[in-house]
């Protein structure tokens, strides 16, 4: 599915100290009806998300993935160490007092759609629930897709973003994002 005729993109970069944050801003052909921000997974190159980005922009949604220091190639040692510390805590970064994550999550008062896969080894449904339960002021809708829901043998961590696998779920995600109350 190519949407080259319905969207275009531009590279963005900004310096943060001695590091660079970069990403791609995908523009829909018409005025956007919403914006989706995708922060790439650790060790996943940005190009992996481009198919989903093109799909979103062809449906009138803007897209900008977060990317830090060519994520997927090099991660700062400090980031990996911090991530490792969080992973050993019962409530992940919610147990890190320097984050203020409990208070910050409770302050979110937007509608949130948290989607995942039943067979995701890194963001399992129970892990997703552990993250979203702190959004106490938000209206949270959880969607967990199984491989059978999408007619595939497995979804895993990236399946919802893969063209031949997650594509069956994309229209429902866009419907949620563009629905008006």
mmCIF file of C-alpha atoms in Angstrom, residues 42-161:
data_model
loop_
_atom_site.group_PDB
_atom_site.id
_atom_site.type_symbol
_atom_site.label_atom_id
_atom_site.label_comp_id
_atom_site.label_asym_id
_atom_site.label_seq_id
_atom_site.Cartn_x
_atom_site.Cartn_y
_atom_site.Cartn_z
ATOM 1 C CA UNK A 42 14.726 0.190 21.772
ATOM 2 C CA UNK A 43 16.909 -1.261 19.018
ATOM 3 C CA UNK A 44 14.247 -0.632 16.338
ATOM 4 C CA UNK A 45 15.261 1.587 13.417
ATOM 5 C CA UNK A 46 12.868 4.403 12.519
ATOM 6 C CA UNK A 47 12.357 2.998 9.009
ATOM 7 C CA UNK A 48 10.416 0.122 10.604
ATOM 8 C CA UNK A 49 7.548 2.519 11.411
ATOM 9 C CA UNK A 50 7.360 4.213 8.000
ATOM 10 C CA UNK A 51 4.691 1.901 6.538
ATOM 11 C CA UNK A 52 2.354 2.649 9.441
ATOM 12 C CA UNK A 53 3.193 6.365 9.138
ATOM 13 C CA UNK A 54 2.278 6.376 5.461
ATOM 14 C CA UNK A 55 -0.999 4.625 6.252
ATOM 15 C CA UNK A 56 -1.847 7.212 8.950
ATOM 16 C CA UNK A 57 -1.067 10.180 6.710
ATOM 17 C CA UNK A 58 -3.161 8.726 3.902
ATOM 18 C CA UNK A 59 -6.062 8.786 6.376
ATOM 19 C CA UNK A 60 -5.511 12.444 7.335
ATOM 20 C CA UNK A 61 -3.407 11.951 10.473
ATOM 21 C CA UNK A 62 0.003 13.536 11.077
ATOM 22 C CA UNK A 63 2.894 11.407 12.358
ATOM 23 C CA UNK A 64 6.217 12.133 14.041
ATOM 24 C CA UNK A 65 8.320 9.312 15.515
ATOM 25 C CA UNK A 66 10.756 10.127 18.294
ATOM 26 C CA UNK A 67 14.357 9.139 17.544
ATOM 27 C CA UNK A 68 17.410 9.724 19.720
ATOM 28 C CA UNK A 69 20.959 9.159 18.503
ATOM 29 C CA UNK A 70 19.937 6.750 15.741
ATOM 30 C CA UNK A 71 18.021 4.478 18.115
ATOM 31 C CA UNK A 72 18.470 0.944 17.043
ATOM 32 C CA UNK A 73 22.155 1.406 16.464
ATOM 33 C CA UNK A 74 23.594 3.122 19.549
ATOM 34 C CA UNK A 75 21.995 3.788 22.918
ATOM 35 C CA UNK A 76 23.736 5.893 25.556
ATOM 36 C CA UNK A 77 25.031 3.669 28.338
ATOM 37 C CA UNK A 78 23.246 5.859 30.911
ATOM 38 C CA UNK A 79 19.896 5.241 29.224
ATOM 39 C CA UNK A 80 20.401 1.484 29.244
ATOM 40 C CA UNK A 81 21.476 1.557 32.888
ATOM 41 C CA UNK A 82 18.419 3.601 33.858
ATOM 42 C CA UNK A 83 16.125 1.304 31.879
ATOM 43 C CA UNK A 84 17.723 -1.682 33.627
ATOM 44 C CA UNK A 85 17.125 -0.117 37.057
ATOM 45 C CA UNK A 86 13.466 0.490 36.216
ATOM 46 C CA UNK A 87 13.041 -3.063 34.912
ATOM 47 C CA UNK A 88 14.143 -4.416 38.302
ATOM 48 C CA UNK A 89 11.571 -2.359 40.222
ATOM 49 C CA UNK A 90 8.132 -3.862 40.919
ATOM 50 C CA UNK A 91 6.322 -0.841 39.424
ATOM 51 C CA UNK A 92 8.914 0.027 36.771
ATOM 52 C CA UNK A 93 9.629 3.809 36.592
ATOM 53 C CA UNK A 94 6.678 4.523 38.883
ATOM 54 C CA UNK A 95 8.995 3.419 41.719
ATOM 55 C CA UNK A 96 11.700 5.904 40.689
ATOM 56 C CA UNK A 97 11.115 9.013 42.850
ATOM 57 C CA UNK A 98 13.155 11.186 40.471
ATOM 58 C CA UNK A 99 10.584 10.592 37.717
ATOM 59 C CA UNK A 100 7.478 11.803 39.549
ATOM 60 C CA UNK A 101 5.717 9.336 37.239
ATOM 61 C CA UNK A 102 2.757 8.603 39.518
ATOM 62 C CA UNK A 103 1.873 12.295 39.779
ATOM 63 C CA UNK A 104 2.568 13.012 36.118
ATOM 64 C CA UNK A 105 0.467 10.060 34.939
ATOM 65 C CA UNK A 106 -2.381 11.061 37.260
ATOM 66 C CA UNK A 107 -2.383 14.547 35.726
ATOM 67 C CA UNK A 108 -3.125 13.213 32.218
ATOM 68 C CA UNK A 109 -6.796 13.986 31.586
ATOM 69 C CA UNK A 110 -7.065 13.010 27.920
ATOM 70 C CA UNK A 111 -8.617 9.983 26.278
ATOM 71 C CA UNK A 112 -6.001 7.257 25.861
ATOM 72 C CA UNK A 113 -6.083 4.224 23.586
ATOM 73 C CA UNK A 114 -3.491 1.686 24.711
ATOM 74 C CA UNK A 115 -3.147 -1.085 22.130
ATOM 75 C CA UNK A 116 -1.027 -4.172 22.338
ATOM 76 C CA UNK A 117 -0.655 -7.820 21.435
ATOM 77 C CA UNK A 118 -1.603 -10.808 23.557
ATOM 78 C CA UNK A 119 1.715 -12.488 22.718
ATOM 79 C CA UNK A 120 4.007 -9.470 23.197
ATOM 80 C CA UNK A 121 6.919 -10.623 25.382
ATOM 81 C CA UNK A 122 8.009 -7.066 26.315
ATOM 82 C CA UNK A 123 4.690 -5.255 26.692
ATOM 83 C CA UNK A 124 2.347 -8.014 27.789
ATOM 84 C CA UNK A 125 -1.289 -7.193 28.551
ATOM 85 C CA UNK A 126 -0.546 -7.262 32.297
ATOM 86 C CA UNK A 127 2.440 -4.928 31.786
ATOM 87 C CA UNK A 128 0.283 -2.572 29.719
ATOM 88 C CA UNK A 129 -2.316 -2.595 32.503
ATOM 89 C CA UNK A 130 0.405 -1.842 35.056
ATOM 90 C CA UNK A 131 1.376 1.254 33.041
ATOM 91 C CA UNK A 132 -2.126 2.509 32.236
ATOM 92 C CA UNK A 133 -3.590 2.009 35.737
ATOM 93 C CA UNK A 134 -1.688 5.136 36.800
ATOM 94 C CA UNK A 135 -3.640 7.286 34.309
ATOM 95 C CA UNK A 136 -6.277 7.892 36.971
ATOM 96 C CA UNK A 137 -7.675 11.112 35.449
ATOM 97 C CA UNK A 138 -7.745 9.786 31.895
ATOM 98 C CA UNK A 139 -10.386 7.788 30.101
ATOM 99 C CA UNK A 140 -8.340 4.741 29.098
ATOM 100 C CA UNK A 141 -9.464 2.202 26.545
ATOM 101 C CA UNK A 142 -7.320 -0.940 26.328
ATOM 102 C CA UNK A 143 -7.264 -3.062 23.188
ATOM 103 C CA UNK A 144 -5.372 -6.312 23.123
ATOM 104 C CA UNK A 145 -5.147 -8.053 19.760
ATOM 105 C CA UNK A 146 -4.456 -11.774 19.513
ATOM 106 C CA UNK A 147 -2.811 -13.426 16.518
ATOM 107 C CA UNK A 148 -6.174 -15.069 15.739
ATOM 108 C CA UNK A 149 -7.873 -11.640 15.689
ATOM 109 C CA UNK A 150 -5.622 -10.626 12.805
ATOM 110 C CA UNK A 151 -5.309 -14.003 11.086
ATOM 111 C CA UNK A 152 -1.641 -14.583 11.768
ATOM 112 C CA UNK A 153 0.522 -17.049 13.668
ATOM 113 C CA UNK A 154 1.982 -14.375 15.970
ATOM 114 C CA UNK A 155 2.039 -10.635 16.574
ATOM 115 C CA UNK A 156 4.798 -10.161 19.123
ATOM 116 C CA UNK A 157 6.135 -6.737 20.035
ATOM 117 C CA UNK A 158 6.045 -5.152 16.555
ATOM 118 C CA UNK A 159 3.216 -7.016 14.838
ATOM 119 C CA UNK A 160 0.630 -4.228 15.006
ATOM 120 C CA UNK A 161 2.956 -2.047 12.922
#
